[in-house]
Amino acid sequence: MKVKVFACYTLADEIQKIIPPNIDLELLPYALHREPQKLQSELQQRIDADFDHDTLLFGYGLCSYGVVNLHSERHTLVIPRVHDCISILMGARQIYDREFEKCPGTIYLSKGWIDQGAEPLAEFKRYSETFGEENAQWMIDTQYSNYQRVVFIDTEVGNSKELANYSSEVAMYIKADYQEQRGSLRILEKLILGDWDQEFVVTPPGRIVMQRDFL
């Protein structure tokens, strides 16, 4: 079995920590999350262009339906059966579901999300350069008005203390509660090791990834 992994940059450090040297890895920009149709198109292009592997693993979840309709005549496609990478970082879909029930309005941060500037404080700085600080603050206030909590997921990559401190600053900036949660590489390890049970969507050659597969 010749294997390759396609993954979002938000999971780069976690995957690179566990992936063996005989498995190829290709990382895609985080910004594709903002345009699910573009994410689907980019992933499909990479699938179609690959002739060196027979099994493709994905460091993605359903991701706003960005993986729906992926297909290949040559490859088996394997995707964690989760909504997005937050469940992957937590180590189980059930953990995310439990946290969502407690507080739906939560911003989850990890090293990858912070590195990609995918959080309110970094966005405020970017907006300020284009629109000025006053307009940037209005945009942040509008965008994050329904969030009550920031949770840092510690997957033990990078400097956990510095990352936690920064996550706390983000929480203070948007006047939200702050919590920390221990992450897990369990799902990623199962993905890489080929332990594909009910936690994974396994799509053989000639089949299409369906939305209902993630229910």
Coordinates of C-alpha atoms in Angstrom, one line a residue:
M1 CA 0.0 0.0 0.0
K2 CA 1.4 3.3 -1.1
V3 CA 0.0 6.1 1.1
K4 CA -0.1 9.9 0.9
V5 CA -1.7 12.4 3.4
F6 CA -3.4 15.6 2.4
A7 CA -4.0 17.9 5.3
C8 CA -4.7 21.5 6.4
Y9 CA -1.8 23.5 7.7
T10 CA -3.7 23.9 11.0
L11 CA -2.7 20.2 11.6
A12 CA 0.8 20.5 10.3
D13 CA 2.7 20.1 13.6
E14 CA 0.6 17.3 14.9
I15 CA 0.8 15.3 11.7
Q16 CA 4.6 15.9 11.3
K17 CA 5.1 14.7 14.9
I18 CA 3.7 11.2 14.1
I19 CA 4.0 10.6 10.4
P20 CA 6.6 8.0 9.4
P21 CA 9.2 8.9 6.7
N22 CA 7.7 6.4 4.2
I23 CA 4.4 8.3 4.0
D24 CA 4.2 11.4 1.8
L25 CA 2.5 14.6 3.2
E26 CA 1.1 17.6 1.3
L27 CA -0.3 20.5 3.3
L28 CA -2.9 22.9 2.0
P29 CA -3.6 26.5 3.0
Y30 CA -5.9 27.1 5.9
A31 CA -7.7 29.8 3.9
L32 CA -9.4 27.1 1.8
H33 CA -11.7 26.5 4.9
R34 CA -13.4 29.8 4.1
E35 CA -14.4 28.6 0.7
P36 CA -15.6 25.0 0.9
Q37 CA -16.2 24.7 -2.8
K38 CA -12.7 25.8 -3.5
L39 CA -11.4 23.4 -0.9
Q40 CA -13.3 20.6 -2.6
S41 CA -11.9 21.7 -6.0
E42 CA -8.3 21.8 -4.7
L43 CA -8.5 18.4 -3.1
Q44 CA -10.0 16.9 -6.2
Q45 CA -7.3 18.3 -8.4
R46 CA -4.6 16.8 -6.2
I47 CA -6.4 13.4 -6.2
D48 CA -6.7 13.5 -10.0
A49 CA -3.0 14.4 -10.3
D50 CA -1.7 11.6 -8.1
F51 CA -0.4 8.5 -9.9
D52 CA 2.1 7.4 -7.3
H53 CA -0.2 6.2 -4.4
D54 CA -3.1 3.9 -4.1
T55 CA -4.4 5.2 -0.7
L56 CA -5.0 8.9 0.2
L57 CA -5.6 10.0 3.8
F58 CA -7.1 13.3 4.7
G59 CA -6.3 15.5 7.6
Y60 CA -9.8 17.0 7.3
G61 CA -13.3 16.3 8.5
L62 CA -16.5 17.2 6.7
C63 CA -15.3 20.8 6.9
S64 CA -18.4 22.6 5.7
Y65 CA -19.0 19.9 3.1
G66 CA -15.6 20.6 1.5
V67 CA -14.9 16.9 1.2
V68 CA -18.3 15.9 -0.2
N69 CA -18.2 14.5 -3.7
L70 CA -14.5 13.7 -3.6
H71 CA -13.8 10.6 -5.7
S72 CA -11.2 8.6 -7.5
E73 CA -11.0 5.6 -9.9
R74 CA -7.5 4.7 -8.6
H75 CA -7.4 5.5 -4.9
T76 CA -9.0 4.5 -1.6
L77 CA -9.9 7.8 0.2
V78 CA -9.9 7.8 4.0
I79 CA -11.3 10.7 6.0
P80 CA -12.0 11.0 9.8
R81 CA -15.7 10.9 10.5
V82 CA -15.8 14.3 12.2
H83 CA -17.2 17.7 11.4
D84 CA -13.9 19.5 11.3
C85 CA -10.3 19.5 12.7
I86 CA -11.3 20.6 16.2
S87 CA -12.7 17.0 16.8
I88 CA -9.4 15.7 15.4
L89 CA -7.4 17.8 17.8
M90 CA -9.5 16.8 20.7
G91 CA -9.1 13.1 19.9
A92 CA -12.8 12.2 19.4
R93 CA -16.0 13.4 17.9
Q94 CA -17.8 12.7 21.1
I95 CA -15.6 15.1 23.1
Y96 CA -16.3 18.0 20.6
D97 CA -20.0 17.2 20.7
R98 CA -20.0 17.4 24.5
E99 CA -18.2 20.7 24.5
F100 CA -20.5 22.1 21.9
E101 CA -23.5 21.2 24.1
K102 CA -21.9 23.0 27.0
C103 CA -21.1 26.2 25.0
P104 CA -21.8 26.5 21.3
G105 CA -20.2 29.9 21.1
T106 CA -16.7 28.8 21.5
I107 CA -13.5 29.7 19.7
Y108 CA -11.0 26.8 19.7
L109 CA -7.3 27.5 19.3
S110 CA -4.3 25.3 18.9
K111 CA -0.8 25.9 17.7
G112 CA -1.9 25.5 14.1
W113 CA -4.8 27.9 14.3
I114 CA -2.6 30.5 16.0
D115 CA 0.2 30.1 13.5
Q116 CA -2.3 30.6 10.7
G117 CA -3.7 33.8 12.3
A118 CA -7.1 32.2 12.5
E119 CA -8.3 34.0 15.6
P120 CA -9.8 37.5 16.5
L121 CA -6.6 39.2 17.6
A122 CA -4.7 38.4 14.5
E123 CA -7.7 39.3 12.4
F124 CA -8.0 42.7 14.1
K125 CA -4.4 43.5 13.2
R126 CA -4.9 42.5 9.6
Y127 CA -8.2 44.4 9.3
S128 CA -6.5 47.5 10.9
E129 CA -3.9 47.6 8.1
T130 CA -6.6 47.9 5.5
F131 CA -9.6 49.6 7.2
G132 CA -8.1 51.4 10.2
E133 CA -8.4 50.4 13.9
E134 CA -11.9 51.8 14.5
N135 CA -13.4 50.0 11.5
A136 CA -11.4 46.9 12.3
Q137 CA -12.8 46.8 15.9
W138 CA -16.3 47.1 14.6
M139 CA -15.7 44.2 12.3
I140 CA -14.4 42.0 15.1
D141 CA -17.2 43.0 17.4
T142 CA -19.7 42.1 14.8
Q143 CA -18.0 38.9 13.8
Y144 CA -17.5 37.5 17.3
S145 CA -20.5 39.0 19.2
N146 CA -22.0 35.5 19.9
Y147 CA -18.8 33.9 21.3
Q148 CA -18.6 33.5 25.0
R149 CA -15.6 31.2 25.4
V150 CA -12.0 30.6 24.1
V151 CA -10.5 27.2 24.6
F152 CA -6.9 26.4 23.9
I153 CA -6.4 22.7 22.9
D154 CA -2.9 21.6 24.0
T155 CA -1.7 18.8 21.7
E156 CA 1.9 19.1 23.1
V157 CA 3.4 20.6 20.0
G158 CA 5.3 23.9 20.2
N159 CA 5.7 25.9 23.4
S160 CA 2.4 25.1 25.3
K161 CA 2.9 27.9 27.9
E162 CA 3.4 30.6 25.3
L163 CA 0.5 29.3 23.2
A164 CA -1.8 29.2 26.3
N165 CA -0.8 32.7 27.3
Y166 CA -1.6 34.0 23.8
S167 CA -4.9 32.2 23.8
S168 CA -5.7 33.8 27.1
E169 CA -5.0 37.2 25.5
V170 CA -7.4 36.4 22.7
A171 CA -10.1 35.6 25.3
M172 CA -9.5 38.9 27.1
Y173 CA -9.5 40.8 23.9
I174 CA -13.0 39.6 23.0
K175 CA -14.1 39.6 26.7
A176 CA -14.8 35.9 26.7
D177 CA -14.2 33.1 29.3
Y178 CA -10.9 31.2 28.9
Q179 CA -10.3 27.5 29.3
E180 CA -7.6 25.0 28.4
Q181 CA -8.2 21.4 27.3
R182 CA -5.8 18.6 26.7
G183 CA -5.7 17.5 23.1
S184 CA -5.0 14.1 21.6
L185 CA -3.3 12.7 18.5
R186 CA -5.4 9.5 18.7
I187 CA -7.4 10.0 15.6
L188 CA -4.4 11.1 13.5
E189 CA -2.5 8.1 14.8
K190 CA -5.3 5.8 13.8
L191 CA -5.5 7.4 10.4
I192 CA -1.8 7.0 9.7
L193 CA -1.6 3.4 11.1
G194 CA -4.6 2.2 9.0
D195 CA -6.8 1.5 12.0
W196 CA -9.9 2.6 10.1
D197 CA -13.0 1.6 12.1
Q198 CA -16.3 3.4 12.5
E199 CA -14.5 6.6 13.2
F200 CA -13.5 6.9 9.5
V201 CA -15.1 7.3 6.2
V202 CA -13.4 4.8 3.8
T203 CA -14.3 5.3 0.2
P204 CA -13.0 2.7 -2.3
P205 CA -12.1 3.4 -5.9
G206 CA -15.1 4.2 -8.1
R207 CA -17.2 5.5 -5.2
I208 CA -18.0 9.1 -4.1
V209 CA -17.7 10.6 -0.6
M210 CA -21.2 11.4 0.5
Q211 CA -22.5 13.8 3.1
R212 CA -24.5 11.0 4.8
D213 CA -21.3 9.1 5.4
F214 CA -20.5 11.6 8.2
L215 CA -23.8 11.1 10.1

